[in-house]
Coordinates of C-alpha atoms in Angstrom, one line a residue:
Chain A
M25 CA 94.6 22.5 121.4
R26 CA 93.4 21.6 117.9
R27 CA 89.7 22.0 118.4
I28 CA 87.9 19.1 116.8
K29 CA 85.0 16.9 117.8
F30 CA 83.6 13.5 116.9
K31 CA 80.2 14.1 115.3
G32 CA 79.4 10.4 114.8
Y33 CA 80.7 7.0 114.0
G34 CA 79.8 3.7 112.4
V35 CA 81.1 0.3 113.3
V36 CA 80.6 -2.7 111.0
L37 CA 81.6 -6.3 111.7
P38 CA 81.4 -9.3 109.4
K39 CA 78.5 -11.7 110.2
N40 CA 80.7 -14.7 110.6
T41 CA 82.6 -15.3 113.9
V42 CA 85.1 -18.0 114.9
S43 CA 86.2 -18.9 118.4
F44 CA 89.5 -19.9 119.9
K45 CA 88.7 -21.0 123.5
E46 CA 86.9 -17.9 125.0
H47 CA 88.2 -15.6 122.3
I48 CA 85.8 -14.4 119.6
R49 CA 87.1 -13.4 116.2
Y50 CA 85.2 -11.8 113.3
R51 CA 86.0 -13.0 109.8
I52 CA 84.5 -12.1 106.4
S53 CA 83.0 -15.0 104.6
E54 CA 81.9 -15.7 101.0
G55 CA 80.5 -12.6 99.4
E56 CA 81.8 -10.1 102.0
T57 CA 84.6 -7.8 101.0
Q58 CA 86.8 -5.2 102.6
L59 CA 85.3 -2.5 100.4
Q60 CA 81.8 -3.4 101.4
L61 CA 82.7 -3.3 105.1
A62 CA 84.4 0.1 104.7
V63 CA 81.5 1.5 102.7
A64 CA 78.9 0.3 105.3
A65 CA 80.9 1.9 108.1
C66 CA 81.0 5.2 106.3
E67 CA 77.2 5.1 105.6
K68 CA 76.5 4.3 109.3
A69 CA 78.8 7.1 110.4
L70 CA 77.0 9.6 108.2
K71 CA 73.6 8.4 109.4
N72 CA 74.7 8.4 113.0
S73 CA 76.0 12.0 112.5
N74 CA 72.7 12.9 110.8
I75 CA 74.4 14.4 107.8
S76 CA 74.8 13.4 104.1
I77 CA 78.0 12.9 102.1
N78 CA 77.6 16.4 100.8
D79 CA 78.4 17.7 104.3
I80 CA 81.9 16.0 104.1
D81 CA 84.9 18.0 102.8
C82 CA 87.4 15.1 102.6
I83 CA 87.3 11.3 102.7
V84 CA 90.4 9.7 104.3
S85 CA 91.0 6.0 104.2
A86 CA 93.3 5.0 107.0
S87 CA 93.7 1.3 106.6
A88 CA 96.8 -0.9 106.7
V89 CA 96.3 -3.1 103.7
G90 CA 94.2 -1.7 100.9
V91 CA 91.6 -3.2 98.5
Q92 CA 93.9 -3.0 95.5
P93 CA 97.3 -1.4 94.6
I94 CA 95.7 1.3 92.4
P95 CA 93.7 3.5 92.9
C96 CA 94.0 4.3 96.6
M97 CA 91.3 2.9 98.8
A98 CA 89.7 6.2 99.5
A99 CA 88.9 6.6 95.8
L100 CA 87.2 3.2 95.7
I101 CA 85.2 4.1 98.8
H102 CA 84.4 7.5 97.1
E103 CA 82.9 5.6 94.2
K104 CA 80.3 3.9 96.5
I105 CA 79.4 6.9 98.7
A106 CA 80.3 10.1 96.9
K107 CA 80.2 9.4 93.1
G108 CA 79.1 12.5 91.2
T109 CA 80.8 14.8 93.8
S110 CA 84.3 16.1 93.8
I111 CA 85.1 15.5 97.4
P112 CA 88.8 14.9 97.8
A113 CA 89.9 11.3 98.7
L114 CA 93.3 10.2 100.1
D115 CA 94.9 7.4 102.0
I116 CA 97.1 7.8 105.1
N117 CA 98.9 4.7 106.4
T118 CA 100.9 3.7 109.5
T119 CA 99.4 0.2 109.5
C120 CA 97.6 -0.5 112.8
T121 CA 97.6 3.1 114.0
S122 CA 96.5 4.6 110.7
F123 CA 93.4 6.0 112.3
I124 CA 95.3 7.9 115.0
T125 CA 97.8 9.2 112.3
A126 CA 95.0 10.3 110.0
L127 CA 93.1 12.0 112.9
D128 CA 96.4 13.6 114.0
T129 CA 97.3 14.8 110.5
M130 CA 93.8 15.9 109.4
S131 CA 93.3 17.9 112.7
Y132 CA 95.8 20.4 111.4
L133 CA 93.8 20.9 108.2
L134 CA 90.6 21.2 110.2
E135 CA 92.2 23.7 112.6
A136 CA 93.5 25.8 109.7
G137 CA 90.1 25.9 108.1
R138 CA 91.0 23.9 105.0
Y139 CA 88.2 21.5 105.7
K140 CA 85.3 21.8 108.1
R141 CA 84.4 18.1 108.3
V142 CA 86.2 15.0 107.3
L143 CA 85.3 11.3 107.2
I144 CA 88.0 9.0 108.4
V145 CA 87.5 5.3 107.7
S146 CA 89.7 2.4 108.9
C147 CA 89.0 -1.1 107.6
D148 CA 91.1 -4.2 107.4
V149 CA 90.4 -7.9 106.6
A150 CA 93.4 -9.6 108.0
S151 CA 91.7 -12.9 107.7
S152 CA 92.4 -12.9 103.9
A153 CA 96.1 -13.2 104.6
L154 CA 96.5 -15.1 107.9
N155 CA 98.9 -18.0 108.1
P156 CA 97.4 -21.1 109.7
N157 CA 100.8 -22.2 110.7
Q158 CA 101.3 -19.1 112.9
K159 CA 98.9 -19.8 115.7
E160 CA 99.5 -16.5 117.5
S161 CA 98.4 -14.3 114.7
F162 CA 95.9 -16.8 113.2
Q163 CA 94.0 -16.8 116.5
L164 CA 94.4 -13.0 117.2
F165 CA 93.1 -11.1 114.2
S166 CA 89.6 -10.0 113.3
D167 CA 88.1 -8.2 110.3
G168 CA 86.1 -5.0 110.7
A169 CA 85.5 -1.4 109.6
V170 CA 85.0 1.8 111.6
A171 CA 84.3 5.3 110.3
F172 CA 84.3 8.6 112.2
V173 CA 83.0 12.0 111.2
V174 CA 85.4 14.6 112.6
E175 CA 84.6 18.3 112.5
K176 CA 86.1 21.6 113.6
S177 CA 84.7 22.7 116.9
D178 CA 84.3 26.1 118.5
E179 CA 84.4 24.7 122.0
E180 CA 87.4 23.9 124.1
V181 CA 87.5 20.3 123.0
G182 CA 89.9 18.4 120.8
I183 CA 93.5 17.3 120.5
I184 CA 95.6 18.5 123.4
D185 CA 98.7 17.0 122.0
S186 CA 99.9 14.1 119.9
T187 CA 103.1 12.3 119.1
L188 CA 104.3 9.7 116.6
K189 CA 107.5 7.7 116.7
T190 CA 109.0 5.0 114.5
W191 CA 111.7 2.6 115.6
S192 CA 112.6 0.6 112.5
E193 CA 114.4 -2.0 114.5
G194 CA 110.9 -3.5 114.4
A195 CA 110.4 -3.1 110.6
H196 CA 110.3 -6.9 110.1
S197 CA 108.5 -7.9 113.2
T198 CA 105.1 -7.6 111.6
E199 CA 105.0 -8.1 107.8
I200 CA 103.2 -9.1 104.8
R201 CA 106.0 -9.2 102.3
G202 CA 104.3 -10.3 99.1
G203 CA 101.7 -8.7 96.8
L204 CA 103.3 -5.4 95.7
S205 CA 106.8 -4.5 94.2
N206 CA 108.9 -6.6 96.6
F207 CA 107.3 -10.0 95.8
H208 CA 105.0 -9.6 92.9
P209 CA 102.0 -11.9 92.9
K210 CA 103.6 -13.6 89.8
Y211 CA 106.0 -15.4 92.2
Y212 CA 103.1 -16.9 94.1
S213 CA 103.5 -20.7 94.5
E214 CA 103.1 -23.5 97.0
N215 CA 106.7 -22.8 98.1
T216 CA 106.4 -19.0 98.4
K217 CA 102.8 -18.7 99.7
E218 CA 103.8 -17.8 103.2
E219 CA 105.5 -14.6 101.8
Y220 CA 102.0 -13.4 101.0
M221 CA 100.7 -14.0 104.5
F222 CA 100.9 -12.2 107.9
D223 CA 104.2 -12.9 109.6
M224 CA 104.3 -11.6 113.2
A225 CA 106.9 -12.0 115.9
G226 CA 104.9 -11.1 118.9
K227 CA 107.6 -11.5 121.5
S228 CA 110.2 -9.3 119.8
I229 CA 107.5 -6.6 119.3
L230 CA 106.6 -6.8 123.0
A231 CA 110.3 -6.5 124.0
L232 CA 110.7 -3.4 121.8
C233 CA 107.5 -1.9 123.1
I234 CA 108.5 -2.4 126.7
K235 CA 112.0 -0.9 126.0
E236 CA 110.7 2.3 124.2
I237 CA 107.1 3.1 125.1
P238 CA 107.3 3.8 128.8
K239 CA 110.0 6.4 128.1
M240 CA 108.0 7.9 125.3
F241 CA 104.8 8.1 127.5
K242 CA 106.7 9.7 130.4
E243 CA 108.1 12.4 128.1
F244 CA 104.7 12.9 126.4
L245 CA 103.0 13.5 129.8
E246 CA 105.8 15.7 131.0
N247 CA 105.6 17.9 127.9
N248 CA 101.9 18.3 128.7
K249 CA 102.5 18.8 132.4
M250 CA 100.2 15.9 133.1
K251 CA 100.1 12.8 135.2
V252 CA 98.8 9.3 134.2
S253 CA 95.9 10.0 136.7
D254 CA 94.8 13.0 134.7
I255 CA 93.7 10.6 131.9
D256 CA 90.1 9.4 132.4
M257 CA 90.3 6.6 129.9
V258 CA 93.0 5.0 127.7
V259 CA 91.8 3.8 124.3
P260 CA 94.6 1.4 123.2
H261 CA 95.0 -0.5 120.0
Q262 CA 93.9 -4.0 120.8
A263 CA 97.3 -5.3 119.8
S264 CA 97.3 -8.7 121.6
V265 CA 96.6 -10.4 124.9
A266 CA 99.8 -8.7 126.1
M267 CA 98.2 -5.3 125.9
P268 CA 97.4 -5.1 129.6
I269 CA 101.1 -5.8 130.3
V270 CA 102.1 -2.6 128.3
M271 CA 99.3 -0.7 130.2
Q272 CA 100.8 -1.8 133.5
K273 CA 104.3 -0.7 132.4
L274 CA 102.8 2.7 131.6
G275 CA 101.2 2.9 135.0
V276 CA 97.7 2.8 133.7
A277 CA 95.4 1.4 136.4
K278 CA 92.9 -1.5 135.7
G279 CA 89.6 0.0 134.7
K280 CA 91.3 3.0 133.2
F281 CA 91.9 1.3 129.8
I282 CA 89.5 -0.5 127.5
D283 CA 90.5 -4.1 126.8
E284 CA 88.4 -5.9 124.2
V285 CA 90.9 -8.4 122.9
K286 CA 88.9 -11.3 124.1
E287 CA 85.7 -10.1 122.5
F288 CA 87.0 -8.6 119.3
G289 CA 90.7 -9.5 118.7
N290 CA 93.1 -7.3 116.9
M291 CA 91.3 -5.5 114.0
V292 CA 94.5 -3.9 112.6
S293 CA 93.6 -0.3 111.7
A294 CA 90.0 -0.7 112.8
S295 CA 90.9 -1.5 116.4
V296 CA 91.5 2.0 117.7
P297 CA 88.4 3.6 116.3
M298 CA 86.3 0.6 117.3
T299 CA 87.5 0.8 120.8
L300 CA 86.8 4.5 120.8
A301 CA 83.3 4.0 119.4
H302 CA 82.6 1.4 122.0
G303 CA 83.9 3.6 124.7
L304 CA 81.6 6.5 123.6
E305 CA 78.6 4.2 123.1
Q306 CA 79.0 2.5 126.5
Q307 CA 79.7 5.8 128.2
K308 CA 83.1 4.7 129.4
I309 CA 84.1 8.0 127.8
K310 CA 82.0 11.0 128.6
N311 CA 81.9 14.7 127.6
G312 CA 84.7 16.6 129.3
D313 CA 86.9 13.5 129.7
I314 CA 90.5 13.5 128.8
I315 CA 91.3 10.3 126.9
L316 CA 94.5 8.9 125.4
L317 CA 94.4 7.1 122.0
T318 CA 97.5 5.0 121.7
G319 CA 98.8 2.1 119.8
T320 CA 101.7 0.3 118.2
A321 CA 101.9 -0.5 114.6
A322 CA 104.1 -2.5 112.2
G323 CA 107.2 -0.3 111.7
L324 CA 107.5 -0.3 114.7
T325 CA 105.4 2.9 115.0
T326 CA 103.8 4.2 118.2
N327 CA 101.2 6.9 118.4
M328 CA 99.9 8.8 121.5
M329 CA 97.2 11.4 121.4
L330 CA 95.5 13.2 124.2
I331 CA 92.0 14.3 123.5
K332 CA 89.5 16.3 125.5
I333 CA 86.1 15.0 124.6
Chain B
M27 CA 100.4 31.4 102.7
R28 CA 101.9 28.3 104.3
R29 CA 105.5 29.4 104.5
I30 CA 107.7 26.5 103.4
K31 CA 110.7 26.1 101.2
F32 CA 112.5 23.3 99.4
K33 CA 115.9 22.9 101.0
G34 CA 117.1 20.2 98.6
Y35 CA 116.2 17.2 96.5
G36 CA 117.5 14.0 95.1
V37 CA 116.6 12.3 91.9
V38 CA 117.5 8.7 91.2
L39 CA 116.8 6.8 88.0
P40 CA 117.4 3.1 87.2
K41 CA 120.5 2.4 85.1
N42 CA 118.6 0.6 82.4
T43 CA 116.6 2.4 79.7
V44 CA 114.4 1.2 76.9
S45 CA 113.3 3.2 73.9
F46 CA 110.0 3.3 72.0
K47 CA 110.7 5.4 68.8
E48 CA 112.1 8.6 70.2
H49 CA 110.7 8.0 73.7
I50 CA 113.1 6.9 76.5
R51 CA 111.9 5.0 79.4
Y52 CA 113.7 4.0 82.6
R53 CA 113.2 0.6 84.0
I54 CA 114.7 -1.3 86.9
S55 CA 116.7 -4.4 86.0
E56 CA 118.0 -7.5 87.9
G57 CA 119.2 -6.5 91.3
E58 CA 117.5 -3.1 91.5
T59 CA 114.5 -2.6 93.7
Q60 CA 111.9 0.0 94.5
L61 CA 113.3 0.3 98.1
Q62 CA 116.8 0.9 96.8
L63 CA 115.7 3.7 94.5
A64 CA 113.7 5.4 97.2
V65 CA 116.5 5.1 99.8
A66 CA 119.1 6.5 97.2
A67 CA 116.8 9.4 96.5
C68 CA 116.5 10.2 100.2
E69 CA 120.3 10.0 100.7
K70 CA 120.9 12.3 97.8
A71 CA 118.3 14.8 99.0
L72 CA 119.9 14.9 102.5
K73 CA 123.3 15.4 100.9
N74 CA 122.0 18.1 98.5
S75 CA 120.5 19.8 101.5
N76 CA 123.7 19.5 103.4
I77 CA 122.0 18.0 106.4
S78 CA 121.9 14.6 108.1
I79 CA 118.9 12.4 108.9
N80 CA 118.9 13.7 112.4
D81 CA 117.8 17.1 111.0
I82 CA 114.6 15.5 109.7
D83 CA 111.5 15.5 111.9
C84 CA 109.3 13.2 109.8
I85 CA 109.7 10.8 106.9
V86 CA 106.8 10.7 104.5
S87 CA 106.6 8.1 101.7
A88 CA 104.3 9.4 99.0
S89 CA 104.2 6.6 96.4
A90 CA 101.4 4.9 94.5
V91 CA 102.3 1.3 94.9
G92 CA 104.4 0.3 97.9
V93 CA 107.2 -2.2 98.5
Q94 CA 105.0 -4.6 100.5
P95 CA 101.5 -4.6 102.1
I96 CA 102.9 -4.4 105.7
P97 CA 104.6 -2.3 107.1
C98 CA 104.1 1.0 105.3
M99 CA 106.8 2.0 102.9
A100 CA 108.0 4.9 105.0
A101 CA 108.9 2.4 107.8
L102 CA 111.0 0.3 105.3
I103 CA 112.8 3.4 104.1
H104 CA 113.3 4.4 107.8
E105 CA 115.1 1.2 108.4
K106 CA 117.7 2.1 105.7
I107 CA 118.2 5.7 106.5
A108 CA 117.1 6.3 110.1
K109 CA 117.5 3.1 112.0
G110 CA 118.3 3.8 115.7
T111 CA 116.3 7.1 115.6
S112 CA 112.6 7.5 116.5
I113 CA 111.8 9.8 113.6
P114 CA 108.1 9.3 112.7
A115 CA 107.3 7.6 109.4
L116 CA 104.0 7.5 107.5
D117 CA 102.6 7.0 104.0
I118 CA 100.3 9.4 102.2
N119 CA 98.7 8.2 98.9
T120 CA 96.7 9.6 96.0
T121 CA 98.5 7.5 93.4
C122 CA 100.3 9.7 90.8
T123 CA 99.8 12.9 92.7
S124 CA 100.9 11.5 96.1
F125 CA 103.8 14.0 96.2
I126 CA 101.6 17.0 95.9
T127 CA 99.1 15.6 98.4
A128 CA 101.9 14.9 100.9
L129 CA 103.4 18.3 100.4
D130 CA 100.0 19.9 100.8
T131 CA 99.1 17.9 103.9
M132 CA 102.4 18.2 105.6
S133 CA 102.6 22.0 105.0
Y134 CA 99.9 22.4 107.6
L135 CA 102.0 20.5 110.2
L136 CA 105.1 22.6 109.2
E137 CA 103.1 25.8 109.4
A138 CA 101.7 24.8 112.9
G139 CA 105.2 24.0 114.1
R140 CA 104.6 20.3 114.7
Y141 CA 107.7 19.6 112.5
K142 CA 110.4 21.9 111.3
R143 CA 111.7 19.8 108.4
V144 CA 110.2 16.8 106.6
L145 CA 111.6 14.4 104.0
I146 CA 109.0 13.5 101.3
V147 CA 109.9 10.7 99.0
S148 CA 108.0 9.4 96.0
C149 CA 109.1 6.2 94.2
D150 CA 107.3 3.9 91.9
V151 CA 108.5 1.0 89.7
A152 CA 105.5 0.6 87.3
S153 CA 107.6 -1.6 85.1
S154 CA 107.1 -4.5 87.6
A155 CA 103.4 -4.6 86.7
L156 CA 103.1 -3.4 83.1
N157 CA 101.0 -5.4 80.7
P158 CA 102.8 -6.0 77.4
N159 CA 99.4 -6.3 75.7
Q160 CA 98.5 -2.7 76.6
K161 CA 100.8 -0.8 74.3
E162 CA 99.8 2.6 75.6
S163 CA 100.8 2.1 79.2
F164 CA 103.6 -0.4 78.4
Q165 CA 105.4 2.3 76.4
L166 CA 104.6 5.2 78.7
F167 CA 105.8 4.3 82.2
S168 CA 109.2 4.7 83.7
D169 CA 110.6 3.9 87.1
G170 CA 112.2 6.4 89.4
A171 CA 112.5 8.0 92.8
V172 CA 112.6 11.6 94.0
A173 CA 112.9 13.0 97.5
F174 CA 112.6 16.5 98.7
V175 CA 113.6 18.1 102.0
V176 CA 110.9 20.6 102.9
E177 CA 111.2 23.0 105.8
K178 CA 109.4 25.8 107.5
S179 CA 110.5 29.2 106.2
D180 CA 110.4 32.7 107.8
E181 CA 110.4 34.4 104.4
E182 CA 107.3 35.1 102.3
V183 CA 107.6 31.9 100.2
G184 CA 105.6 28.8 100.2
I185 CA 102.1 27.5 99.4
I186 CA 99.8 30.2 98.3
D187 CA 96.9 27.9 97.9
S188 CA 96.1 24.3 97.1
T189 CA 93.1 22.2 96.1
L190 CA 92.4 18.5 95.7
K191 CA 89.3 17.0 94.0
T192 CA 88.3 13.3 93.3
W193 CA 85.8 12.3 90.7
S194 CA 85.3 8.6 91.2
E195 CA 83.6 8.2 87.8
G196 CA 87.2 7.5 86.9
A197 CA 87.9 5.0 89.7
H198 CA 88.4 2.2 87.3
S199 CA 90.1 4.0 84.4
T200 CA 93.6 3.4 85.9
E201 CA 93.9 0.2 88.0
I202 CA 96.0 -2.5 89.4
R203 CA 93.3 -4.7 90.7
G204 CA 95.3 -7.6 92.1
G205 CA 97.8 -8.1 95.0
L206 CA 95.9 -7.0 98.1
S207 CA 92.5 -7.9 99.6
N208 CA 90.4 -7.7 96.4
F209 CA 92.4 -10.2 94.4
H210 CA 94.8 -11.9 96.7
P211 CA 98.0 -13.2 95.1
K212 CA 96.8 -16.8 95.8
Y213 CA 94.4 -16.4 92.8
Y214 CA 97.3 -15.6 90.4
S215 CA 97.3 -17.8 87.4
E216 CA 97.9 -17.7 83.6
N217 CA 94.2 -16.8 83.3
T218 CA 94.1 -14.1 86.0
K219 CA 97.6 -12.6 85.5
E220 CA 96.3 -9.4 83.9
E221 CA 94.4 -8.5 87.1
Y222 CA 97.8 -8.0 88.7
M223 CA 99.0 -5.6 86.0
F224 CA 98.4 -2.0 85.1
D225 CA 95.1 -1.4 83.3
M226 CA 94.7 2.1 81.9
A227 CA 92.0 3.6 79.7
G228 CA 93.8 6.7 78.5
K229 CA 91.0 8.0 76.4
S230 CA 88.4 8.0 79.1
I231 CA 90.7 9.6 81.6
L232 CA 91.5 12.4 79.0
A233 CA 87.8 12.9 78.4
L234 CA 87.1 13.2 82.2
C235 CA 90.1 15.6 82.6
I236 CA 88.9 17.8 79.8
K237 CA 85.4 17.9 81.2
E238 CA 86.4 18.8 84.8
I239 CA 89.9 20.3 85.0
P240 CA 89.5 23.6 83.1
K241 CA 86.5 24.4 85.4
M242 CA 88.5 23.5 88.5
F243 CA 91.5 25.6 87.4
K244 CA 89.3 28.6 86.6
E245 CA 87.7 28.5 90.0
F246 CA 91.1 28.0 91.7
L247 CA 92.6 31.0 90.0
E248 CA 89.6 33.1 90.7
N249 CA 89.7 32.2 94.4
N250 CA 93.3 33.5 94.4
K251 CA 92.5 36.5 92.3
M252 CA 95.0 35.3 89.7
K253 CA 95.3 34.9 86.0
V254 CA 97.1 32.1 84.1
S255 CA 99.7 34.7 83.1
D256 CA 100.6 35.2 86.8
I257 CA 102.1 31.7 86.8
D258 CA 105.7 31.7 85.8
M259 CA 105.9 27.9 85.3
V260 CA 103.5 25.0 85.4
V261 CA 105.0 21.8 86.8
P262 CA 102.6 19.1 85.6
H263 CA 102.5 15.4 86.2
Q264 CA 103.9 13.8 83.1
A265 CA 100.7 11.8 82.7
S266 CA 101.0 11.0 78.9
V267 CA 101.7 12.5 75.5
A268 CA 98.3 14.1 75.8
M269 CA 99.5 16.4 78.7
P270 CA 100.1 19.4 76.3
I271 CA 96.4 19.1 75.2
V272 CA 95.3 19.5 78.8
M273 CA 97.7 22.5 79.2
Q274 CA 96.2 24.1 76.1
K275 CA 92.7 23.6 77.6
L276 CA 93.9 25.4 80.7
G277 CA 95.2 28.3 78.7
V278 CA 98.9 27.6 79.6
A279 CA 101.1 28.9 76.9
K280 CA 103.9 26.8 75.3
G281 CA 107.1 27.3 77.2
K282 CA 105.2 27.9 80.4
F283 CA 104.9 24.3 81.3
I284 CA 107.6 21.6 81.6
D285 CA 107.1 18.6 79.3
E286 CA 109.5 15.7 79.7
V287 CA 107.2 12.9 78.6
K288 CA 109.5 12.0 75.7
E289 CA 112.7 12.0 77.8
F290 CA 111.3 10.4 81.0
G291 CA 107.8 9.1 80.6
N292 CA 105.2 8.8 83.3
M293 CA 107.0 7.9 86.6
V294 CA 103.7 7.6 88.6
S295 CA 104.3 9.4 91.9
A296 CA 107.9 10.3 91.1
S297 CA 106.9 12.4 88.0
V298 CA 105.8 15.6 89.7
P299 CA 108.8 15.9 92.1
M300 CA 111.2 14.9 89.3
T301 CA 109.8 17.6 87.0
L302 CA 110.0 20.1 89.9
A303 CA 113.6 19.1 90.6
H304 CA 114.6 19.4 86.9
G305 CA 112.9 22.8 86.8
L306 CA 114.9 24.0 89.7
E307 CA 118.1 22.5 88.5
Q308 CA 117.8 23.9 85.0
Q309 CA 116.7 27.2 86.3
K310 CA 113.3 27.1 84.6
I311 CA 112.1 27.9 88.1
K312 CA 113.9 30.7 89.9
N313 CA 113.6 32.4 93.3
G314 CA 110.5 34.6 93.5
D315 CA 108.7 32.7 90.8
I316 CA 105.1 31.6 91.2
I317 CA 104.7 28.0 90.1
L318 CA 101.8 25.6 89.8
L319 CA 102.2 21.9 90.7
T320 CA 99.4 20.0 89.2
G321 CA 98.5 16.5 88.1
T322 CA 95.8 13.9 87.7
A323 CA 95.9 10.6 89.5
A324 CA 94.0 7.3 89.4
G325 CA 90.8 8.0 91.3
L326 CA 90.3 10.2 89.3
T327 CA 92.0 12.7 91.6
T328 CA 93.4 16.1 90.6
N329 CA 95.7 18.4 92.6
M330 CA 96.6 22.0 92.0
M331 CA 99.0 23.9 94.2
L332 CA 100.3 27.4 93.8
I333 CA 103.8 27.9 95.3
K334 CA 105.9 31.0 95.6
I335 CA 109.5 29.8 95.3

């Protein structure tokens, strides 16, 4: 077990919401930016943890799409919350599951004593690149930011095990192709504009998930000599309205996973930490519980992580 | 010591070169892409290591600017070299020093036994976003890709110590502001085009480096009870023609650091691993040597890493 604990968290949503039937989506409006959301989440997490930025040993931005190509997003967040310090700042990215990957990766540095306490922040504003012609993704995504303070613990709590797999058969099932070296912004035009927007093939992702994830989950549980019923609560990425279907395929009972797709939509990298924060806040997750953080990301990448809270 | 060793590497440069006085710069041309370079470097590294992709436990893309916003660059590389496998793929980013940060971070996972062997690839094509009106950066940058196979070792070799600091006073000294959420490509126009290009204030970066880095280096050596003379070879990021000035401020003697700025320019994230590969190839670095990988990155971020080869 990599002994870590969550000291505190901060969730920040844009003021503006839109609705698609019963589904509520959060979208930034005039004057709100990705960086502002991320910074506000960090500040809230520090306050909620009752610490100051000087108590943080490393700032990790774990978002899918950044603020700008250079510098990395963590450096821009650093400027707003840690200017004048020399706290290291880096980005870790596996798109929608960046938070789990960052937590997974940084837990080794916490365990080894490199850092005592890290701030991990996930923030995406998908709304800035949604394609109105793709109803499925246009009506699914929300914007949001969530930060967690994670620290080394002396107690028997933390990451029991974690696994990460990428099946690149799904590399083009979720894309934004334009904006960086592949399609530079200079090629932007009325004809090419969709290259710079979200492009998601929900059905093919779901098919790949259903083919691969139950196998991966079975193997993961077996490696840990555990059964599905040993998990008190599953905290999944709020990928889509199909998420409960995947949960069913994994044998996770109703009430044993948190589903907030209707209330919040898919917040890209912010979904997993937001669902975790809500679970802790609403006491769906209690001390001593064993939880599973899991999600699929563009790639197609899937993360699974067992945590004793 | 985190016991790791370099099993092999691959360096790939674009065919096309341009010259500014005696300085040679490598630049991709029609038909060459960032992804192609990165993939070729990975293939070369695998071949040079005499292994296949199935011997790799994790693919890490450690580049400054990616191929496209979604998915992460490692997933796109995975598609070309690892399709059909479930090898995990993730991105780690601190701009120019991404390679050192990825090596640093992943060494903990190697040390802990999570992975036995990882492939770290750094590739940037700065030429696709250079500003012809900024002579300094326009004449400095090159394109290139370098991949290293890094594995756990049983011998007394590997990372002696490493440190990473970010001073966000320099957050805007090296930037590409446009292309992601801050300035979406839809705002691209003749008036805004420079927002989507490299913007570098060399002098202010150098001033911040000279203020902070000697202190950081002194402290780092002291923590390791070492003197500058204990280092057999410094492998610096080929930041600019001013790099030797920084080396002098650190007390590194001529001949004790590798300077290839004239021959290769600043290859962004590919510079450090290319300089390391050249050092190994040309036997400037030999078994048993203690080397220092170091560099500054947009942020401003500075990495230092002592390795026993």
